[in-house]
C-alpha positions as a printed Julia matrix, in Angstrom:
51×3 Matrix{Float64}:
 14.26    0.67  -0.92
 11.58    1.86  -3.3
  7.83    1.46  -3.05
  6.22    2.43  -6.33
  7.44    5.95  -7.04
  8.22    6.64  -3.39
 11.69    6.48  -1.91
 11.89    4.82   1.48
 14.75    5.24   3.94
 14.53    2.66   6.72
 16.69    2.94   9.82
 16.9     0.66  12.83
 17.5     3.18  15.59
 18.12    0.79  18.47
 18.34   -2.93  19.13
 15.41   -2.61  21.51
 13.41   -1.72  18.5
 12.72    1.67  17.09
 12.39    1.19  13.36
 11.92    4.41  11.46
 10.91    4.61   7.82
 10.97    7.94   6.04
  8.87    7.87   2.89
  9.3    10.67   0.4
  7.01   10.46  -2.57
  7.11   12.45  -5.8
  4.38   14.82  -4.59
  6.91   16.12  -2.11
  5.33   15.12   1.16
  7.14   13.0    3.7
  5.68   10.29   5.9
  7.6     9.12   8.96
  6.71    5.73  10.41
  8.02    4.69  13.79
  7.7     1.16  15.09
  8.66    0.77  18.73
  8.89   -2.46  20.66
 10.71   -5.7   20.05
 12.04   -5.87  16.53
 13.58   -8.83  14.83
 15.14   -7.6   11.62
 16.43  -10.04   9.05
 16.83  -10.19   5.3
 13.33  -11.65   5.17
 11.68   -8.85   7.13
  8.91   -7.18   5.18
  7.35   -3.84   5.92
  3.81   -3.34   4.67
  2.66    0.21   4.11
 -0.95    0.99   3.27
 -1.89    4.52   2.23
C-alpha cells in the first residue's frame, strides 16, 4: 500500500489483534505503528495516518 510517496507494509500479527504498519518514506526514516486489541480486518478496513 502506498500513502503519498511513502511505502507502507501492513501486517496482521495475530488474530487477537496486533496490526503493525511499517512506513518508510523517501527521506529514509521508518515509522512503526502497532495497534493492539480487537481487530476486525476486512477489505473495507481503512487505516488513517496523520503526521
